[in-house]
Coordinates of C-alpha atoms and ligand atoms in Angstrom, one line a residue:
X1 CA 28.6 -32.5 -17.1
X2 CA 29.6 -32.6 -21.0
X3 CA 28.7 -30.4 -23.7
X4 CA 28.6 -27.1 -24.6
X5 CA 27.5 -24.2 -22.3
X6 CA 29.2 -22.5 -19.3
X7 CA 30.5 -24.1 -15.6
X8 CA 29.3 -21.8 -12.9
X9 CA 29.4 -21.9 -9.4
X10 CA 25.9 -22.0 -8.1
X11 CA 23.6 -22.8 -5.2
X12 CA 21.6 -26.6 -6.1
X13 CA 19.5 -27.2 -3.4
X14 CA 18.8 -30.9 -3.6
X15 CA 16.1 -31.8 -0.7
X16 CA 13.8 -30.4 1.1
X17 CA 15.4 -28.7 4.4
X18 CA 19.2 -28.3 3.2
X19 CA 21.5 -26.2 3.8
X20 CA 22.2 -23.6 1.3
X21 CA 25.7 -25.2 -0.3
X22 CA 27.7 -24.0 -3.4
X23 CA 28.2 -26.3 -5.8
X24 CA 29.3 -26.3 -10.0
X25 CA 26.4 -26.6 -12.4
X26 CA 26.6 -26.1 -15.9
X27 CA 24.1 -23.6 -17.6
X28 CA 23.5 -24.4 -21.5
X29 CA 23.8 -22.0 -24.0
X30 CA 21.0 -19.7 -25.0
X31 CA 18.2 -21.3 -27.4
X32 CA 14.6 -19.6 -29.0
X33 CA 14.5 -16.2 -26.5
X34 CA 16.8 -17.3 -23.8
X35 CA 18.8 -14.8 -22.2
X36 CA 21.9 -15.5 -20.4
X37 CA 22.9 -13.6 -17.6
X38 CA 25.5 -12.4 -15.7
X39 CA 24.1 -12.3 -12.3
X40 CA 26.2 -9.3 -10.4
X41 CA 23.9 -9.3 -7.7
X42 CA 21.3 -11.8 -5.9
X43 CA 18.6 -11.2 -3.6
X44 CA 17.8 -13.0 -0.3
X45 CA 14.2 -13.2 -0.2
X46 CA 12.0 -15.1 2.4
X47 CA 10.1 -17.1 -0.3
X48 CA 13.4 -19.0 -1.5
X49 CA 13.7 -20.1 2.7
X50 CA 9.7 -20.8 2.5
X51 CA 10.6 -23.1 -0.5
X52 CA 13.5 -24.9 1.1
X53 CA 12.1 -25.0 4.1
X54 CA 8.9 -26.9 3.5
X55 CA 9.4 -27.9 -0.4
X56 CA 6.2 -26.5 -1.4
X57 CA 6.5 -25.3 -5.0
X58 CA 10.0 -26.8 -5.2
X59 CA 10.9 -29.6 -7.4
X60 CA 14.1 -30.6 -6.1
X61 CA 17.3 -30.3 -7.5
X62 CA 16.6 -26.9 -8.0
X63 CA 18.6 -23.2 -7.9
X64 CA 16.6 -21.1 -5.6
X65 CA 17.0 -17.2 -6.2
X66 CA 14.4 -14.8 -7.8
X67 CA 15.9 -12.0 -7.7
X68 CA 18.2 -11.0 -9.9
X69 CA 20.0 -7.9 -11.5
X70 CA 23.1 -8.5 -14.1
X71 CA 24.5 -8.0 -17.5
X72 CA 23.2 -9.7 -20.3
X73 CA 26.0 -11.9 -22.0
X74 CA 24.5 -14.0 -24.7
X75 CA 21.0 -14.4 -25.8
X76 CA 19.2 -16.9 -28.6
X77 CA 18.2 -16.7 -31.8
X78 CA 14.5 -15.6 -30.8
X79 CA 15.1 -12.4 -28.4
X80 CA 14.0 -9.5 -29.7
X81 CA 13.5 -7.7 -26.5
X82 CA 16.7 -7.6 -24.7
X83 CA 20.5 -7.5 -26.2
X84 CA 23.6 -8.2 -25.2
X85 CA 25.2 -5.5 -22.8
X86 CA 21.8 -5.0 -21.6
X87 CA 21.8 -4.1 -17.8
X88 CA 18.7 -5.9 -16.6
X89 CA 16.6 -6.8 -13.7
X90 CA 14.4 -10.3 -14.0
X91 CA 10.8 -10.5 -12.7
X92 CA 9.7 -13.3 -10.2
X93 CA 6.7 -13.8 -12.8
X94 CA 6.7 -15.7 -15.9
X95 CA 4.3 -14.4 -18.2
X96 CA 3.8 -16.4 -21.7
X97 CA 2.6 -13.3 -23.3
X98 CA -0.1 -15.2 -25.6
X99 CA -2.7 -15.6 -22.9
X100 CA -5.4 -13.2 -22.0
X101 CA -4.4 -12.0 -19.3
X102 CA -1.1 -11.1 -20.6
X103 CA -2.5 -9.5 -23.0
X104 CA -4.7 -7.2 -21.2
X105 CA -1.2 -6.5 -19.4
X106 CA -2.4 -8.8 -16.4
X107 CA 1.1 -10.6 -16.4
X108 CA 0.9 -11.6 -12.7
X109 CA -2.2 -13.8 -13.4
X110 CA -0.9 -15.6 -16.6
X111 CA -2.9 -19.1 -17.4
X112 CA 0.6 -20.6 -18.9
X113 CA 3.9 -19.8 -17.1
X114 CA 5.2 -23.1 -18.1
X115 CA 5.1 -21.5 -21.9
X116 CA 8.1 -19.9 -21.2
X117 CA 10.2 -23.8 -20.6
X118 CA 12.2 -25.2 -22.8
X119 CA 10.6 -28.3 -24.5
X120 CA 10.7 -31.9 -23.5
X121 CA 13.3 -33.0 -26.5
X122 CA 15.7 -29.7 -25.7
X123 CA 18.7 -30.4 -23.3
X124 CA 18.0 -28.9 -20.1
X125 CA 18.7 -25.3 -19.1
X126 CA 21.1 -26.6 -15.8
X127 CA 22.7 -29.6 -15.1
X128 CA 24.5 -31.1 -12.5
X129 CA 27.0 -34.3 -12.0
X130 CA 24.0 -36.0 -10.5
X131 CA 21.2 -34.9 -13.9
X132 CA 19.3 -31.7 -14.5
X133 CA 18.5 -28.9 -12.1
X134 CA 15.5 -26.8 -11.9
X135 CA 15.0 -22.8 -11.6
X136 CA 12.7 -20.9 -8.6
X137 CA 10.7 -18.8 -10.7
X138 CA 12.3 -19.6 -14.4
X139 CA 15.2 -18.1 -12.7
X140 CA 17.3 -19.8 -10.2
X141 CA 19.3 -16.4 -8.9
X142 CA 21.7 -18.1 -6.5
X143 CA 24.3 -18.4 -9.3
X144 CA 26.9 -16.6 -11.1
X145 CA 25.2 -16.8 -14.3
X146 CA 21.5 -17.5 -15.1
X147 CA 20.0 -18.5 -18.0
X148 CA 16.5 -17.2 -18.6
X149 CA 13.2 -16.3 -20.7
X150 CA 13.5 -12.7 -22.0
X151 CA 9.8 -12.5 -21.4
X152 CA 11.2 -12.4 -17.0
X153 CA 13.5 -9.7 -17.9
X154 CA 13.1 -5.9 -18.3
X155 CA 16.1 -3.9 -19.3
X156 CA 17.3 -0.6 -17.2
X157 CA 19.5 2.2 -16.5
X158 CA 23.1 1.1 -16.4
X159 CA 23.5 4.5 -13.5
X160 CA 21.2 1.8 -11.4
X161 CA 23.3 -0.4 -8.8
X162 CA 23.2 -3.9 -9.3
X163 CA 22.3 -4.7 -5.5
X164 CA 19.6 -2.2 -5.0
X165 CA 18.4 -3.2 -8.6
X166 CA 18.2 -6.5 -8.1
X167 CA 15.2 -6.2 -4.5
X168 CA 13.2 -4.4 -7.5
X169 CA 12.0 -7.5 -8.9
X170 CA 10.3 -9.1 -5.8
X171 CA 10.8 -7.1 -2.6
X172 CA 9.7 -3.5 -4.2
X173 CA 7.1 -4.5 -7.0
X174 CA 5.5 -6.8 -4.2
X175 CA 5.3 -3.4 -1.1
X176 CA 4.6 -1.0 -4.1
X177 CA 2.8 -2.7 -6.2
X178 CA 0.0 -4.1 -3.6
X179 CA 0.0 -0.6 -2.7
X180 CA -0.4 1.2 -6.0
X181 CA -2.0 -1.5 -8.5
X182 CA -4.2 -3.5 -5.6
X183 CA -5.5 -1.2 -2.9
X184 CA -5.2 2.1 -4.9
X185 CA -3.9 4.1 -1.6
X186 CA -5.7 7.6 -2.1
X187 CA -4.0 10.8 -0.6
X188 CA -5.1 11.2 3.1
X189 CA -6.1 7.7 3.7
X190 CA -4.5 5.5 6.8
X191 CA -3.2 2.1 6.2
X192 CA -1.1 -0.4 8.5
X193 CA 1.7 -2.8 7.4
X194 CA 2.3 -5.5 9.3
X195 CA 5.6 -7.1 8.8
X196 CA 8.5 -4.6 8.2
X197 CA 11.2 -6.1 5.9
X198 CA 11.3 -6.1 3.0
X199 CA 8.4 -6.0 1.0
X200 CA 6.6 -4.2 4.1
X201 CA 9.1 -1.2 4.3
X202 CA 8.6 -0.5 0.3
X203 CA 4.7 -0.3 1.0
X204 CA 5.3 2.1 3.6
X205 CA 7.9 4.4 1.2
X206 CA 5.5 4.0 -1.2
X207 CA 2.1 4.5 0.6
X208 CA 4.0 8.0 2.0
X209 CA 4.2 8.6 -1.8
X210 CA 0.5 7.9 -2.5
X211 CA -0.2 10.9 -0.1
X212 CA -1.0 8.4 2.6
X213 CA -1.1 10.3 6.2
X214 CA -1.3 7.7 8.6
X215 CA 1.1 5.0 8.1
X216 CA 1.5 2.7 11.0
X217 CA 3.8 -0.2 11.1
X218 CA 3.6 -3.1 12.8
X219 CA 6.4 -5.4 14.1
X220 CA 8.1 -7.4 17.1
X221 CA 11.9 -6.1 16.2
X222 CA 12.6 -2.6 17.5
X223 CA 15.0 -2.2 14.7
X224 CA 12.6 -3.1 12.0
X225 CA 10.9 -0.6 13.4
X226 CA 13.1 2.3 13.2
X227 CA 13.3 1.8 9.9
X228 CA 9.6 1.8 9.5
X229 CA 10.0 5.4 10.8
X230 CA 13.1 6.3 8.4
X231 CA 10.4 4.9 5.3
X232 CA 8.1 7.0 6.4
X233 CA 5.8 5.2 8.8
X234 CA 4.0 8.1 11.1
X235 CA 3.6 5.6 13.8
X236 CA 4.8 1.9 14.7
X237 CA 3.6 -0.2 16.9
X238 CA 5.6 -3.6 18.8
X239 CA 2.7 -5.7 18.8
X240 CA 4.7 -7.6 21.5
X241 CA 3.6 -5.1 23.8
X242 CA -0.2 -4.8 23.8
X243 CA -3.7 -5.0 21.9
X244 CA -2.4 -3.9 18.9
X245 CA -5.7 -3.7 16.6
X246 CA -6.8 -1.5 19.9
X247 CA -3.6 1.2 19.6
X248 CA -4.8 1.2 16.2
X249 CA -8.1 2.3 16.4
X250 CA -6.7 5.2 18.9
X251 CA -4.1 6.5 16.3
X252 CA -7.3 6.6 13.7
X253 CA -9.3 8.3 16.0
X254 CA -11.7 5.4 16.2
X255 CA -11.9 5.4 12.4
X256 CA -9.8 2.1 11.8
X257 CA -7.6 1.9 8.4
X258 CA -9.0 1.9 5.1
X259 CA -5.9 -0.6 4.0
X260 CA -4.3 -3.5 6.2
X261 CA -1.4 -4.9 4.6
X262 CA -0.4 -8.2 6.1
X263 CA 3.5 -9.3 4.7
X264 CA 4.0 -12.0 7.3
X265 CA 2.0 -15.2 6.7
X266 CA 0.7 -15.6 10.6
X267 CA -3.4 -16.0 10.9
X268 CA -3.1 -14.7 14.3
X269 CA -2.0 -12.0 12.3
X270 CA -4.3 -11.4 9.5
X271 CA -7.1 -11.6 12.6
X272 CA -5.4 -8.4 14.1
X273 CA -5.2 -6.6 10.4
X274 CA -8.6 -7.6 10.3
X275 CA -9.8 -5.8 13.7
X276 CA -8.0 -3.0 12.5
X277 CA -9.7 -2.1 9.5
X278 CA -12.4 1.1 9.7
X279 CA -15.3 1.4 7.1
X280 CA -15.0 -0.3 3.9
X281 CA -11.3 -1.3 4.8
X282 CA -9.6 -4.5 3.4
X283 CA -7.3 -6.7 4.2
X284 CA -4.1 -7.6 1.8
X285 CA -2.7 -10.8 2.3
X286 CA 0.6 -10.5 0.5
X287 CA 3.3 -12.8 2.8
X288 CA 2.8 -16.6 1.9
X289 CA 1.5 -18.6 4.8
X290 CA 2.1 -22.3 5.7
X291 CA 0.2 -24.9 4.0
X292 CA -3.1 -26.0 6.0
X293 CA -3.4 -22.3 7.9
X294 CA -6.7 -20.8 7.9
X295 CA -7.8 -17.3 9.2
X296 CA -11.4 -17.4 11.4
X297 CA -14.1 -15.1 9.6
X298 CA -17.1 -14.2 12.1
X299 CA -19.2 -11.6 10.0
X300 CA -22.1 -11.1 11.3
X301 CA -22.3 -7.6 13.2
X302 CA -22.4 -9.0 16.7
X303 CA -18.6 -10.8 16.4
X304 CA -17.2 -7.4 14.4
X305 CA -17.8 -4.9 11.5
X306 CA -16.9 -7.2 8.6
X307 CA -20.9 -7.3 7.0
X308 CA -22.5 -3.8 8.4
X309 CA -18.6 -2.1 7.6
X310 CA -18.2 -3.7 3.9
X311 CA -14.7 -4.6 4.8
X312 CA -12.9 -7.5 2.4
X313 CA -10.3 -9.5 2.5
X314 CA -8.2 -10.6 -0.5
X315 CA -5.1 -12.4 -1.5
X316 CA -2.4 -10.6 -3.4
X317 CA 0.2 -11.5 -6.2
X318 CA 3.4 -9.7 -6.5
X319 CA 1.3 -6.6 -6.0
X320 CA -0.1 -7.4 -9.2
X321 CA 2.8 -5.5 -11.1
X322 CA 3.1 -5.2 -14.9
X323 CA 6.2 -5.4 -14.0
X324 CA 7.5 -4.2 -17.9
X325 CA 6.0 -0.6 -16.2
X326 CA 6.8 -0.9 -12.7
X327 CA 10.5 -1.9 -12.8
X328 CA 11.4 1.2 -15.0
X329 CA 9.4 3.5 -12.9
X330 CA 11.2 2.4 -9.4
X331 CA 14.4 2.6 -10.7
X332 CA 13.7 6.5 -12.5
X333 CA 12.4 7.1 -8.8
X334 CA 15.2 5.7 -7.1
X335 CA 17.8 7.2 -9.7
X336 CA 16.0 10.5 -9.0
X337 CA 16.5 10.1 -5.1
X338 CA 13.0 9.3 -4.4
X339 CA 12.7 5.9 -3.7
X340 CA 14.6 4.6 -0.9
X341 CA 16.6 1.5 -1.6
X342 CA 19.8 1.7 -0.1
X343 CA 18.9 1.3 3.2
X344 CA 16.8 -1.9 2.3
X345 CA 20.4 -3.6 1.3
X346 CA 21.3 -4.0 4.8
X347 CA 24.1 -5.6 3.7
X348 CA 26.2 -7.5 0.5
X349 CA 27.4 -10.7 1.2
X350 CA 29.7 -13.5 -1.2
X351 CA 27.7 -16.8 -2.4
X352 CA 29.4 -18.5 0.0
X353 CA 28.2 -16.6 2.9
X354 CA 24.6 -17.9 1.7
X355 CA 23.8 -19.8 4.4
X356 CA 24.7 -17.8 7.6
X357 CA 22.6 -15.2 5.7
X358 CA 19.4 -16.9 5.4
X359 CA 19.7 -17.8 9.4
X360 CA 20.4 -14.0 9.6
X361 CA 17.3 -13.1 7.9
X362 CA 14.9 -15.9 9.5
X363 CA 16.0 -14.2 12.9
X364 CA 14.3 -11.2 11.7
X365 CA 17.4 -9.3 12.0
X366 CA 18.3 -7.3 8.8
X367 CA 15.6 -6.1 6.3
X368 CA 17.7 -7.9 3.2
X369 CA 20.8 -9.4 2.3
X370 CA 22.3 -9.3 -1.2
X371 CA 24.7 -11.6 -2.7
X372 CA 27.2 -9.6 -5.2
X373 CA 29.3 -11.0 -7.8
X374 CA 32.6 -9.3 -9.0
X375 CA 32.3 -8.2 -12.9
X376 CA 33.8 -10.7 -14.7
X377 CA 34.3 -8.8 -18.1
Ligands
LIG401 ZN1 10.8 -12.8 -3.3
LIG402 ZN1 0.1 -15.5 -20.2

């Protein structure tokens, strides 16, 4: 590691099914609209253990982390957008801003992400003893400083807490977003959420916002559940303990809900969401499932209500959030005491407590974990 830039200490995972170790990389100095920042706080988010765990979308070495909140140190010669001092919060999306669906404002579905890299003859963004290092997401979170495309980044409120800023990127514009951008919740419709961490309590907070009046969420951890309640959920359900598509339908009054959204990539449970829809309902699929899963589909009106019902089922991406308009408007409504994020940061941990975390969080335990970083200015 020789040259210019900036020693950090950082989290390179190197292999597919490693542990989460801390480690020195160095982070080169900001070219074109690079942005350098420092990270004061680090989400833990169940796609980074989805990408360790199983490699898919990974190209090792690579710094997982996508969600990220800091101050903005440094940035190339290019950025226009964002300036130093800037508080920011990035965007697990990397939209080129040249394509036409970024142009239309359709971010989440931009045709050339990879836009945003640095070029083949540039020296890479992060390196290690052993080469360079790749970013999750154009980001690569678990570090104490990141270096990244201003295009990912949206500046904010300095009143806004790093740790609760940083869940905005991912966790919130997912549950809100699939909510508000993708099924449109109307006041006094009924939706379920199955799955209630994360991204599954912020689309309950936020379908109680919508005007929603039957919110039920679904879950096999009693706490989880609580805090479905404290969001705003009207009813929960432990699926543990009976038909749960069946309570469902009682708690609708036979109607079924108009909006099932389904965080936890499980087909048994995308079939459950799917008996639990009423007349024109749909089905979200919003948690990321294992590669090679498939979900059984029996339409015709003898096996259920999918054809005669005009029910759907669709796959979801970051709740489809411009997320230029939708990171700004959940940190006004949390700054206003509307939007509920402190009790989604279970708990603030030091990048060296990484690992013990992510076991934490794959027993289901804690809604999230954030790492903080001390201010180092
Ligand atoms: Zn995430
Ligand atoms: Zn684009």
């Amino acid at each position: 590691m020789t040259g210019k830039g900036f020693v950090v200490r950082a989290v390179v995972t190197r292999k597919t099914g490693q542990s989460f170790e801390v480690s020195e990389v160095r982070i080169a100095e900001p070219i074109g609209q690079e942005v350098l920042v420092e990270v004061r706080a680090s989400g833990l988010c169940h796609s980074d253990i989805s990408v360790a765990r199983t490699g898919m979308g990974g190209d090792w070495p690579m710094v997982l982390g996508h969600e990220i909140a800091g101050v903005v140190v440094a940035v190339g010669p290019s950025a226009s957008r964002i300036k130093v001092g800037d508080h920011v919060v990035a965007a697990a999306l990397r939209p080129c801003g040249q394509c036409s669906a970024c142009l239309k404002g359709a971010v989440w579905s931009c045709s050339q992400p990879n836009a945003l890299d640095r070029d083949s003859e540039d020296a890479p963004r992060l390196e290690d003893k052993h080469g360079p290092v790749g970013q999750m997401q154009g980001l690569g979170g678990f570090a104490e400083k990141a270096l990244v495309h201003e295009n990912q980044l949206v500046s904010i409120d300095p009143a806004m807490p790093f740790a609760q800023a940083s869940i905005i990127g991912c966790a919130v514009a997912t549950g809100g977003g699939v909510v508000l951008n993708v099924a449109k919740v109307q006041p006094g419709e009924s939706v379920a959420v199955f799955g209630c961490g994360g991204v599954g309590l912020n689309a309950i907070q936020v379908a109680a916002m919508a005007g929603a009046t039957r919110i039920i969420g679904v879950d096999i951890q009693p706490d989880k559940l609580e805090l479905a309640k404290k969001f705003g959920a009207t009813d929960v359900i432990d699926s543990t303990t009976g038909d749960t598509a069946e309570v469902i339908h009682q708690l609708t009054g036979s109607q079924g809900v108009q909006h099932a959204f389904v965080m936890v990539g499980v087909p048994q449970v995308t079939q459950t969401a799917l008996q639990s829809l009423g007349q024109s309902g749909t089905v979200y699929l919003v948690g990321g499932m294992s590669p090679g899963s498939e979900v059984a589909l029996r339409p015709s009106p003898g096996d259920s209500l999918l054809l005669p019902f005009q029910q759907g089922i669709r796959g979801t991406w970051l709740g489809s959030s411009n997320f230029y308009h939708d990171i700004p408007m959940y940190v006004d409504l949390y700054l206003q005491g509307r939007l509920n994020l402190d009790d989604l940061v279970s708990r603030t941990i030091s990048i060296d407590d990484i690992d013990e975390a992510y076991e934490e969080l794959e027993r289901g335990s804690i809604a999230r974990s954030v790492i903080t970083f001390p201010a180092k200015s």
